[in-house]
Structures are given as C-alpha cells and as structure tokens.
PDB file of C-alpha atoms (C1' of nucleotides) in Angstrom:
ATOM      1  CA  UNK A   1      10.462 -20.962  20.199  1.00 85.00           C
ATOM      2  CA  UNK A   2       9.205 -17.168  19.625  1.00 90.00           C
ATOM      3  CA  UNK A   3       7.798 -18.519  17.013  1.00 91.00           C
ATOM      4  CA  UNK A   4       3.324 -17.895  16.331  1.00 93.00           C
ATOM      5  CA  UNK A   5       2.439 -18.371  19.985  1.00 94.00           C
ATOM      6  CA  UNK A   6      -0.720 -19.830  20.354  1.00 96.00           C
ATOM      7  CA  UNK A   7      -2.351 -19.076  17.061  1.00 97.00           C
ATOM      8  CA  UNK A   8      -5.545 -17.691  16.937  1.00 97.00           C
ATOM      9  CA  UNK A   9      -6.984 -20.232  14.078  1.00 96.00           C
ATOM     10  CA  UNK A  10     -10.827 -19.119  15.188  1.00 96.00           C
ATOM     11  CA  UNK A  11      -9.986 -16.003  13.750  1.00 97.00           C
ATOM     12  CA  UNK A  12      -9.877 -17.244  10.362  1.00 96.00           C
ATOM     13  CA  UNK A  13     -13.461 -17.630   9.969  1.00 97.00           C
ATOM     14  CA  UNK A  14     -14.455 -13.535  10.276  1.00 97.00           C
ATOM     15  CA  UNK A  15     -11.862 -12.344   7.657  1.00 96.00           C
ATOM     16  CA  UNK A  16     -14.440 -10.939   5.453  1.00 97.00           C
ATOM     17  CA  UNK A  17     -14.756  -8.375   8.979  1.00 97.00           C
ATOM     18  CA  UNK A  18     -11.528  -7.355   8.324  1.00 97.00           C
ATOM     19  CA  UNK A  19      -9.357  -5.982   5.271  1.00 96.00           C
ATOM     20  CA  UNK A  20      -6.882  -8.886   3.287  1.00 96.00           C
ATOM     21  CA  UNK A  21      -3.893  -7.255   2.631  1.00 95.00           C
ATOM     22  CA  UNK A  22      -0.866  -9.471   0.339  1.00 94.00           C
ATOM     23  CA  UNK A  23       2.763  -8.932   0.889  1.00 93.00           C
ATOM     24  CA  UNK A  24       5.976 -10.446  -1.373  1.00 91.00           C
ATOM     25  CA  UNK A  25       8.832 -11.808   0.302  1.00 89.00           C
ATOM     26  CA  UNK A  26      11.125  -8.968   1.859  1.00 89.00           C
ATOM     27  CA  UNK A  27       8.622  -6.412   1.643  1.00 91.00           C
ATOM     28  CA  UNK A  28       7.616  -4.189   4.717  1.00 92.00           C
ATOM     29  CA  UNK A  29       4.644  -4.517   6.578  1.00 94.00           C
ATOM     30  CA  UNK A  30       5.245  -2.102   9.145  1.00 94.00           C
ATOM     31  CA  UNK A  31       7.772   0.568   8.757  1.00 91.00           C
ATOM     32  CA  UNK A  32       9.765   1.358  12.514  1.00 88.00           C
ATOM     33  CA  UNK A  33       7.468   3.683  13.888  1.00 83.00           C
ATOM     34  CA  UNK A  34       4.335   3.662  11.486  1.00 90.00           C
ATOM     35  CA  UNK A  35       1.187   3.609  13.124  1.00 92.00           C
ATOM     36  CA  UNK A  36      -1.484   1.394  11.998  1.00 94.00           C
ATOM     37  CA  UNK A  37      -4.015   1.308  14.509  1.00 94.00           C
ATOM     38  CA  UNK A  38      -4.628  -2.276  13.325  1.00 96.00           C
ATOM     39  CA  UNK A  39      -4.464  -6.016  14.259  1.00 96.00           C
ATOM     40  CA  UNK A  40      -2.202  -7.969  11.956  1.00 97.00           C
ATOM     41  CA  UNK A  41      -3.526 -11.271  11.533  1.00 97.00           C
ATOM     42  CA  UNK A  42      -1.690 -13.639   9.352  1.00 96.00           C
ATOM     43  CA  UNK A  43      -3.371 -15.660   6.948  1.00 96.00           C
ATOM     44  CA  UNK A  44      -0.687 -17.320   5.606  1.00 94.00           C
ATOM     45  CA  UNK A  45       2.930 -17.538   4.635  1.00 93.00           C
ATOM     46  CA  UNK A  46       5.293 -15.945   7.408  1.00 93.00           C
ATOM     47  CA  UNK A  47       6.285 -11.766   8.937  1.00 94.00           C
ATOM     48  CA  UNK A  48       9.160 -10.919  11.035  1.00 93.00           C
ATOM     49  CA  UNK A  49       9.427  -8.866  13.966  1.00 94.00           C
ATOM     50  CA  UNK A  50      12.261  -6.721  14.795  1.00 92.00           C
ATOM     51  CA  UNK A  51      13.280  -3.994  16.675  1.00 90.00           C
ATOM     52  CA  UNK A  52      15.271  -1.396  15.162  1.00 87.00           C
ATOM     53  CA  UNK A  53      17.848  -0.529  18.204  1.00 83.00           C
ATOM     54  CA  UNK A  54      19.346   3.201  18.716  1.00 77.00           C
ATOM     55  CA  UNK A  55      22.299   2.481  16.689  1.00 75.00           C
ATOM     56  CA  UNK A  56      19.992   1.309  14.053  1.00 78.00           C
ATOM     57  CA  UNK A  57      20.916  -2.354  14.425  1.00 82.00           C
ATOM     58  CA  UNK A  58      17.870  -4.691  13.423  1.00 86.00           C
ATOM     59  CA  UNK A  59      16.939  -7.286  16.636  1.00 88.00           C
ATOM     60  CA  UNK A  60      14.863  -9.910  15.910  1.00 92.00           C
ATOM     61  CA  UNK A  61      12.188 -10.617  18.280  1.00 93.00           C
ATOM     62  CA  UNK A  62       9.669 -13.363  16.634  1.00 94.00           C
ATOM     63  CA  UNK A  63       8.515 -14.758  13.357  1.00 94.00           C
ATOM     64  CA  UNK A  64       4.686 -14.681  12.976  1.00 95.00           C
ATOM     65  CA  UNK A  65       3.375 -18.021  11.262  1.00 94.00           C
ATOM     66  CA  UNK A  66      -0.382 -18.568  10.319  1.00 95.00           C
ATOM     67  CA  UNK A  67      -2.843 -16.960  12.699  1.00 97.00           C
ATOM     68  CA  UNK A  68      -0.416 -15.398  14.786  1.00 97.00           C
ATOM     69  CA  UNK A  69      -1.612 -11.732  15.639  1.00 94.00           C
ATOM     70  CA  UNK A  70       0.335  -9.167  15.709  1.00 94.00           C
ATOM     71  CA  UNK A  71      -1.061  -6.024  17.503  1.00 90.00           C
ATOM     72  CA  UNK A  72      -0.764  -2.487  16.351  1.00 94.00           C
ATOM     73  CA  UNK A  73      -4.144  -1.104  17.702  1.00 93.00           C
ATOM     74  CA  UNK A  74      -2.054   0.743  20.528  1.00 90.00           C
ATOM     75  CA  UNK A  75       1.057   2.332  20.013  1.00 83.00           C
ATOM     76  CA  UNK A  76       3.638   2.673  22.469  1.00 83.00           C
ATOM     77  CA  UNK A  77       6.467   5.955  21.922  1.00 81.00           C
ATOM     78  CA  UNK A  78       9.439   4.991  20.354  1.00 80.00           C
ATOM     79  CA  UNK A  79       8.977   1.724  20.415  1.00 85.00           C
ATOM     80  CA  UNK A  80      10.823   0.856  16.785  1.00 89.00           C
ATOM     81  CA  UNK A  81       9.100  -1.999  16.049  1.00 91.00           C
ATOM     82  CA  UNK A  82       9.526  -3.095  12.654  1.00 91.00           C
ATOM     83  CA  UNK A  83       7.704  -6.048  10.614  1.00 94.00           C
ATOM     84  CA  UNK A  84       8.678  -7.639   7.007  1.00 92.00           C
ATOM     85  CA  UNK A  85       7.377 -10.414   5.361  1.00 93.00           C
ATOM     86  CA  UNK A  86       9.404 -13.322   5.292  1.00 91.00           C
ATOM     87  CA  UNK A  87       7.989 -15.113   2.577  1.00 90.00           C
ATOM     88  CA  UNK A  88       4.725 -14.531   0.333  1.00 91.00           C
ATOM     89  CA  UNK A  89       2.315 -13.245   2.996  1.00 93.00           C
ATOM     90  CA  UNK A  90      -1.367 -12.744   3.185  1.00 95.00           C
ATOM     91  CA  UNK A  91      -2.841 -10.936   5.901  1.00 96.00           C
ATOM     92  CA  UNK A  92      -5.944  -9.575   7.422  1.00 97.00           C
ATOM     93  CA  UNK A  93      -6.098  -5.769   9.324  1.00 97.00           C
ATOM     94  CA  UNK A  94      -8.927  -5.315  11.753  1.00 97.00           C
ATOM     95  CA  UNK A  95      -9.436  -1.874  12.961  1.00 97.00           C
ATOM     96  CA  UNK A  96     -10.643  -1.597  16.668  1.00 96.00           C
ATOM     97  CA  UNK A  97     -14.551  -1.579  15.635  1.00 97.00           C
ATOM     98  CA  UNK A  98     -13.990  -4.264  13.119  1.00 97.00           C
ATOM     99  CA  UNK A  99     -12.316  -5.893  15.705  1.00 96.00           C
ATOM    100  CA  UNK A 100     -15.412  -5.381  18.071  1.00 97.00           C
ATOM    101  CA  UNK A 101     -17.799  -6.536  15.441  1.00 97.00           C
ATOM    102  CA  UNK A 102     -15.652  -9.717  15.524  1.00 97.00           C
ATOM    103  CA  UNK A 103     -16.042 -10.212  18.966  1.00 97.00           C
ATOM    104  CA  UNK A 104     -19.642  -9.333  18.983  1.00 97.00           C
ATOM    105  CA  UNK A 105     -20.569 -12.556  16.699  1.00 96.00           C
ATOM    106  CA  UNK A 106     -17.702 -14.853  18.327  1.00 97.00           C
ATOM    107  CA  UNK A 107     -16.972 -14.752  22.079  1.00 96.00           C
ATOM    108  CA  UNK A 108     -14.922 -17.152  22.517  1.00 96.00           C
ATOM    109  CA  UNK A 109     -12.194 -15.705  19.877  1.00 97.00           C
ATOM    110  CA  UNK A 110     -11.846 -13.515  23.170  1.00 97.00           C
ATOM    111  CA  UNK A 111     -10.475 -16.195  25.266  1.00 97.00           C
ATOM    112  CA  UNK A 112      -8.054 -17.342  21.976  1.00 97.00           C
ATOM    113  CA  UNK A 113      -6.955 -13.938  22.180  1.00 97.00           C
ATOM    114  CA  UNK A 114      -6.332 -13.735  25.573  1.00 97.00           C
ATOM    115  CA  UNK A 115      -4.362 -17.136  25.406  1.00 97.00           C
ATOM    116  CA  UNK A 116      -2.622 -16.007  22.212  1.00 97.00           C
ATOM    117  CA  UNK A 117      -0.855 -13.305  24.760  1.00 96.00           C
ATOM    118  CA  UNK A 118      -0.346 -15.229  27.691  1.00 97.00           C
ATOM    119  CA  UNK A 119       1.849 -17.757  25.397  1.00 96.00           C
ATOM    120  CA  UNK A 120       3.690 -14.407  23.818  1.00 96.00           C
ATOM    121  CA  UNK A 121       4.348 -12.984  27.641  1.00 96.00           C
ATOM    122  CA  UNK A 122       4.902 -16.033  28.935  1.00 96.00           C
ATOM    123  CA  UNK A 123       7.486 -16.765  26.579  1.00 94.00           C
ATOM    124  CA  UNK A 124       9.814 -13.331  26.789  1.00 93.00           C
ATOM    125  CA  UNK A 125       8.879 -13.610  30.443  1.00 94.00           C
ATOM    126  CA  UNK A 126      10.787 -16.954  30.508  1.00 92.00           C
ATOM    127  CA  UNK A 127      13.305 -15.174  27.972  1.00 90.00           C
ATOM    128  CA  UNK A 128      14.441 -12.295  30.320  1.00 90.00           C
ATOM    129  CA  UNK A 129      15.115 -14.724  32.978  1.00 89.00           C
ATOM    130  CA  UNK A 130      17.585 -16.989  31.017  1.00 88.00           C
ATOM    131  CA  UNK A 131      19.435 -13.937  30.125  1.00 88.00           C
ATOM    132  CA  UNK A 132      20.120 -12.967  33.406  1.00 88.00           C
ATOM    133  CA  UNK A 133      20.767 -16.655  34.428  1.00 87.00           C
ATOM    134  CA  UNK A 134      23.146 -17.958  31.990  1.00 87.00           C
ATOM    135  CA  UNK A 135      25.328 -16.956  30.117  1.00 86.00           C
ATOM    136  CA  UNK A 136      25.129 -17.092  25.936  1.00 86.00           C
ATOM    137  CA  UNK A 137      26.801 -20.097  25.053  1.00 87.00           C
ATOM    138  CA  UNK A 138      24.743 -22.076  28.049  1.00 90.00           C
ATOM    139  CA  UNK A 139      21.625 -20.488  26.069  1.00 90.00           C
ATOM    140  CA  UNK A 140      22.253 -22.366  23.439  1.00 92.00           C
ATOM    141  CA  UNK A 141      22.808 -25.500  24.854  1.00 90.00           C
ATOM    142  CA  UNK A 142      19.441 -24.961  26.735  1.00 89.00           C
ATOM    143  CA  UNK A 143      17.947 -24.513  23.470  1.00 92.00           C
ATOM    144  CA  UNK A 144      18.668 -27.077  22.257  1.00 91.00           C
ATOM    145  CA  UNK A 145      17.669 -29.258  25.493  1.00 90.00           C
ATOM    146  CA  UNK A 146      14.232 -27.745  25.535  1.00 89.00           C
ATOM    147  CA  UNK A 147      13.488 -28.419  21.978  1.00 89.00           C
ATOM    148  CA  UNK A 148      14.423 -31.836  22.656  1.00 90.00           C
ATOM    149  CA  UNK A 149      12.454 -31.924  25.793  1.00 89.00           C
ATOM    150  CA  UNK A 150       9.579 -30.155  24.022  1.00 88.00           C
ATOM    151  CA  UNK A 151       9.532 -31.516  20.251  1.00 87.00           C
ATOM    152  CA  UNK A 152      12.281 -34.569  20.600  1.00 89.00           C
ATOM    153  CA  UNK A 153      11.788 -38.314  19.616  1.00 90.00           C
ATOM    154  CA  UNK A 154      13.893 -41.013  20.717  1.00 90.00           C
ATOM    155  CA  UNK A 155      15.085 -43.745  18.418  1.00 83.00           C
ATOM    156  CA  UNK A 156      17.660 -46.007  17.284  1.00 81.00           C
ATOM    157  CA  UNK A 157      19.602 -44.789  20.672  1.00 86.00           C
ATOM    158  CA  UNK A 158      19.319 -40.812  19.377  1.00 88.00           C
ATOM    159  CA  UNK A 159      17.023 -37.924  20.301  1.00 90.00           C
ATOM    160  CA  UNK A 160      15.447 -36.501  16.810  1.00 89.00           C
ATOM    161  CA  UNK A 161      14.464 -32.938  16.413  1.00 90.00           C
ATOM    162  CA  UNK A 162      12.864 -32.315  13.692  1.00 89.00           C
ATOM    163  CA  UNK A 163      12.331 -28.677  12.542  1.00 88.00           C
ATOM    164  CA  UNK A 164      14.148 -26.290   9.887  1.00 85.00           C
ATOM    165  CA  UNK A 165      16.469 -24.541  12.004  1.00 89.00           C
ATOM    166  CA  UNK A 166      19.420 -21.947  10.622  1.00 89.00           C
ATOM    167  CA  UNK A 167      22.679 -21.321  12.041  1.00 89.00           C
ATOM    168  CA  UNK A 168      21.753 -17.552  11.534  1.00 88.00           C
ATOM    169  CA  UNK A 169      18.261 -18.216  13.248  1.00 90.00           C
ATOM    170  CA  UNK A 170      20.008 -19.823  16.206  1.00 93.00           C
ATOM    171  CA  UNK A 171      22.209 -16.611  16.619  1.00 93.00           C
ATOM    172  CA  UNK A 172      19.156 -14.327  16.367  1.00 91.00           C
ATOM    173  CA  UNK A 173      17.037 -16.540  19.268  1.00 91.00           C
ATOM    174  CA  UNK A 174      20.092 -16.476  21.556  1.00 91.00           C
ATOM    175  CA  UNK A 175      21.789 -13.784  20.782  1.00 89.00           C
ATOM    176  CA  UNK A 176      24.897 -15.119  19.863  1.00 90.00           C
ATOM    177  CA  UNK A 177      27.122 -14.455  16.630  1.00 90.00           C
ATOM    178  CA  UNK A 178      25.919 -16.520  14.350  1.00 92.00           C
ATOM    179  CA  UNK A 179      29.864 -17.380  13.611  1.00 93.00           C
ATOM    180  CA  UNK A 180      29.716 -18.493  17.544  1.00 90.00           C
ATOM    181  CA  UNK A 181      27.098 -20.041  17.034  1.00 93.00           C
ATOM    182  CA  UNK A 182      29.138 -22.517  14.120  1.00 90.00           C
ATOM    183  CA  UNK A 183      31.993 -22.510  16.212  1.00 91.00           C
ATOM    184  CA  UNK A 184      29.934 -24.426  18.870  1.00 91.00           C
ATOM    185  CA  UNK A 185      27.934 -26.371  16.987  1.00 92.00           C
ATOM    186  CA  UNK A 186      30.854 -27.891  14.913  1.00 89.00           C
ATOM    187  CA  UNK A 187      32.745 -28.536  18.844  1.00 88.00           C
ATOM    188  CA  UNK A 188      29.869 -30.331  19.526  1.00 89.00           C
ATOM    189  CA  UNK A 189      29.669 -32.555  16.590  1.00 89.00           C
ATOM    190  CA  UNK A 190      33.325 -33.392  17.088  1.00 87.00           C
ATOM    191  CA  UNK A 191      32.311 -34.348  20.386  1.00 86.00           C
ATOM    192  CA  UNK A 192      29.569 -36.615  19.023  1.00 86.00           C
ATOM    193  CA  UNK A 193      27.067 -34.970  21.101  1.00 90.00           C
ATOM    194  CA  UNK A 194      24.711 -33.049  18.516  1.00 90.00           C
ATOM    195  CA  UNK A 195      24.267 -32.464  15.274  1.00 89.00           C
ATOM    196  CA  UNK A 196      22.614 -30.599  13.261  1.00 89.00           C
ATOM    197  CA  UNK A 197      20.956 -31.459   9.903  1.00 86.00           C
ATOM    198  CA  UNK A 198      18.841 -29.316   6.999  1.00 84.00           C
ATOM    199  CA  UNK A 199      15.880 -30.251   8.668  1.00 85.00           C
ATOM    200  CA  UNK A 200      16.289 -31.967  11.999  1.00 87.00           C
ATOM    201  CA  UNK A 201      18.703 -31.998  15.150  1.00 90.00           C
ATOM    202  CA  UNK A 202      20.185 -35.473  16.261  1.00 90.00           C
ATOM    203  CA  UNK A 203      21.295 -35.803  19.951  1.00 91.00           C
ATOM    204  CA  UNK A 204      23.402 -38.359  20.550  1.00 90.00           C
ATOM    205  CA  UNK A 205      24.779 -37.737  24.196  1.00 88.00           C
ATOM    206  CA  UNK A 206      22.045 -35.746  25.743  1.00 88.00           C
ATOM    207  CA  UNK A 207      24.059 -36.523  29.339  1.00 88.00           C
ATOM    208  CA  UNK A 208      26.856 -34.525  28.205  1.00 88.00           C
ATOM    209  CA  UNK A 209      24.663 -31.574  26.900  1.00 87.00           C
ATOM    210  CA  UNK A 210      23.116 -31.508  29.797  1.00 85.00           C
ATOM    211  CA  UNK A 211      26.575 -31.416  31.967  1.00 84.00           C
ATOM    212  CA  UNK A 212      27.867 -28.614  29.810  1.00 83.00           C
ATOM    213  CA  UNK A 213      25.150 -26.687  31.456  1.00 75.00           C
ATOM    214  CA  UNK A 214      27.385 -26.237  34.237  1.00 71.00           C
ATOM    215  CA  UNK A 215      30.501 -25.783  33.004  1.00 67.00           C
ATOM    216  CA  UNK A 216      29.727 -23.720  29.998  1.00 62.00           C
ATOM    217  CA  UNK A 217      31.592 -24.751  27.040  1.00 61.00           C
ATOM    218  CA  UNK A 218      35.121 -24.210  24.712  1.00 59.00           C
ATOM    219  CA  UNK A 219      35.365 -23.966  21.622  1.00 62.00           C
TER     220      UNK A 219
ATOM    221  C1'  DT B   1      34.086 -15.091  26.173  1.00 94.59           C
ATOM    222  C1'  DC B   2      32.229 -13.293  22.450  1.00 94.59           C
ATOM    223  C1'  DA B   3      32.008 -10.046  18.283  1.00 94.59           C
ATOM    224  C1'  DT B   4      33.659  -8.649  13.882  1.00 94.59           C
ATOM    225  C1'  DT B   5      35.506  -9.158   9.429  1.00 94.59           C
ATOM    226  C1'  DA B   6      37.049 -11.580   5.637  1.00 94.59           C
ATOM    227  C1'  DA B   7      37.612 -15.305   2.737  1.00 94.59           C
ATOM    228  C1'  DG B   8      36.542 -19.745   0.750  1.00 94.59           C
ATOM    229  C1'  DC B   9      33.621 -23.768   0.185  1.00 94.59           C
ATOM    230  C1'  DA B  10      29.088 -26.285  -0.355  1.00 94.59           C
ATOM    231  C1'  DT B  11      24.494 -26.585  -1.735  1.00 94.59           C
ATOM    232  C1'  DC B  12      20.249 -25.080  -3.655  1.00 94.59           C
ATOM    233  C1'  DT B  13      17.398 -22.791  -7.263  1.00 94.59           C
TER     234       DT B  13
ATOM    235  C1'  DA C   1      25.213 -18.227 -12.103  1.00 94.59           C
ATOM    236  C1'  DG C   2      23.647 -16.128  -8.176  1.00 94.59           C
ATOM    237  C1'  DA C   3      21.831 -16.668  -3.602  1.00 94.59           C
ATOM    238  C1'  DT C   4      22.150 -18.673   0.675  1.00 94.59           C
ATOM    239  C1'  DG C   5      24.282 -21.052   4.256  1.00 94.59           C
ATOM    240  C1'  DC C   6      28.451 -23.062   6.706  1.00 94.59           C
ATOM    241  C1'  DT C   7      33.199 -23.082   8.288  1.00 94.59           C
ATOM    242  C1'  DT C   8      37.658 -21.376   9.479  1.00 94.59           C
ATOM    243  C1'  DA C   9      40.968 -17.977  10.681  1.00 94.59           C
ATOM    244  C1'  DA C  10      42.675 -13.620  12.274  1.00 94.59           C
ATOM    245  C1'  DT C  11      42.029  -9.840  15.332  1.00 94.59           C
ATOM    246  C1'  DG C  12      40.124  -7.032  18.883  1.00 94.59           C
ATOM    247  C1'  DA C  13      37.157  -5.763  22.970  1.00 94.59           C
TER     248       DA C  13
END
DNA sequence: TCATTAAGCATCT
DNA sequence: AGATGCTTAATGA
C-alpha cells in the first residue's frame, strides 16, 4: 500500500527542533513546484501526494499518515510534485540544520530515516515492475491478493481484509478508471469471489482470484 | 481492454 | 439537503 512507509515515530520526540505547522482538510501544503527546502513530517491527521502531469492531470502517488516524512530539502527540476491535506493535518518542517541538530541528539532517528526510504523505494521499485508485467485489470486482482496475503484473516471459511478502502482509491493505486474498477468488482461479487464492504474485503474463493491471474478477466 | 461521460441511486453527515 | 460513493449504460479510442 503507498501508504506512510515505515513511519518515522522516533521523530516525534524532537518536534520542538522543528516548526508545527496546521493544515484544514483540502488545503495545500505544497503548491506544484514550490520550494520548501524542508522535511515534512506529519504529526497527525493525513497529506496527499500527487503529481501534476503535463496536461495538468493530478496523479496520485501516496497518502502520508502519522510520521511519514515527506522530503522537500532537495528539489529536483520540474518535478510537479504537489501535496494537500487530506484531512485536519498537523505537521512539523525541519530545515536542513534543524534537521542536523536532530540528528546530533538522536542517532539512531538516522537509521529510521534510512529505513523510512528503503520501504518508499522499495515499494515504487516493486510498483514499476507490475506495470510492465501485467496488465491493469490483473493489478487489481494482485491487489487484492497481496493485501490478503499481507493483512488477511481467515475465518468462518472466508479471507477478511479489513481496511477502509474506496472504489476511487483503488483506481488511483492501480491506475484503473475508477468506473473499471466497479465494473470488476461488481463481476466479481456475482461470481462470489470478493467483496467488498465499507470497511473490510471478504474473499470467498481466493483459488479463483488467484487463477484469474492468468487469464485476466471480463467484465 | 480500458477511458470517458452522463445519469440515477444509496448512504452518510 | 448536500456531499460522497457506487452502479449502469452508452460511446469511443
């Protein structure tokens, strides 16, 4: 899930290094090419990050939870990179020195760090290869067998996922239509072989899901 | 195969 | 009542 990578909770404990910053819901925390020269840590609530492509279409790339990081010390040309707060968000800005000072009194927030982007590369490395492996609608049904995989409990003869998931988010982690992405999920539930609820995923036939791997799937 | 658009329904706040 | 999310259908690339 692009979804806080390995969060950085350590960091928590130096805020007063740093300056708190509050956002409302929908507000912008970084405008496509702004430059901060800042960490964004997140203290709590949840940010967005998108890129803005050529034709000004907004790409979502990951949602930022408590102490994810975001980092805007360095910034790259062009790069469009845009962040809004998805809910009420507070969040912490460390410059380069404050960041320094931070890492003076705390080594090990190094290592955190270090692990917080290994998780984040690791992840779009693993990303880029699906793309060119599969096709979209195989995507999703791999999504779906890795949350199982990852975050899945069996009982009463099901698989359970539970975790607030939105047709729209789907779309946006795949990069499917979000319409496709209805269109398959209600062929699978008339298959009986997933379904998903407000806040969980059931599985009932996760042998089928996993042979529709291969053959891709109508709907 | 998948995207786009539009329209209608359901549910939540 | 308005916002948000889901579904279906038509059409086009």
């Amino acid at each position: 899930m692009p979804d806080t990578f390995y969060p950085v909770s350590r960091l928590k404990n130096y805020i007063h290094l740093g300056t708190k910053r509050s956002y409302s819901k929908g507000q912008a925390v970084l405008l496509p090419d702004e430059v901060l020269g800042k960490m964004i840590f997140v203290l709590s609530g949840r940010l967005n990050v998108s890129k803005i492509t050529d034709d000004g279409r907004e790409k979502f790339v990951y949602s930022a939870g408590q102490y994810c990081f975001m980092d805007r010390l360095f910034t790259f040309e062009n790069d469009h990179m845009q962040i809004v707060a998805a809910e009420d968000s507070q969040v912490c800005l460390f410059s380069k020195e404050q960041l320094l000072n931070v890492f003076a009194q705390d080594l090990e927030i190094v290592i955190d760090v270090l692990r917080h982007y290994d998780s984040k590369a690791y992840y779009f490395l693993n990303l880029s290869n699906e793309i060119n492996l599969y096709s979209p609608s195989v995507r999703l049904l791999h999504l779906f067998y890795e949350l199982c995989q990852s975050q899945g409990k069996y009982n009463n003869d099901v698989w359970e996922v539970e975790i607030q998931l939105t047709n729209r988010k789907i779309s946006e982690i795949t990069g499917l239509h979000f319409v496709t992405v209805s269109k398959i999920l209600g062929s699978l539930k008339k298959e009986n072989i997933l379904r998903k609820r407000k806040n969980k995923i059931i599985i009932y036939d996760m042998e089928k899901l996993k042979e529709l791997f291969e053959e891709g799937i109508p709907y």
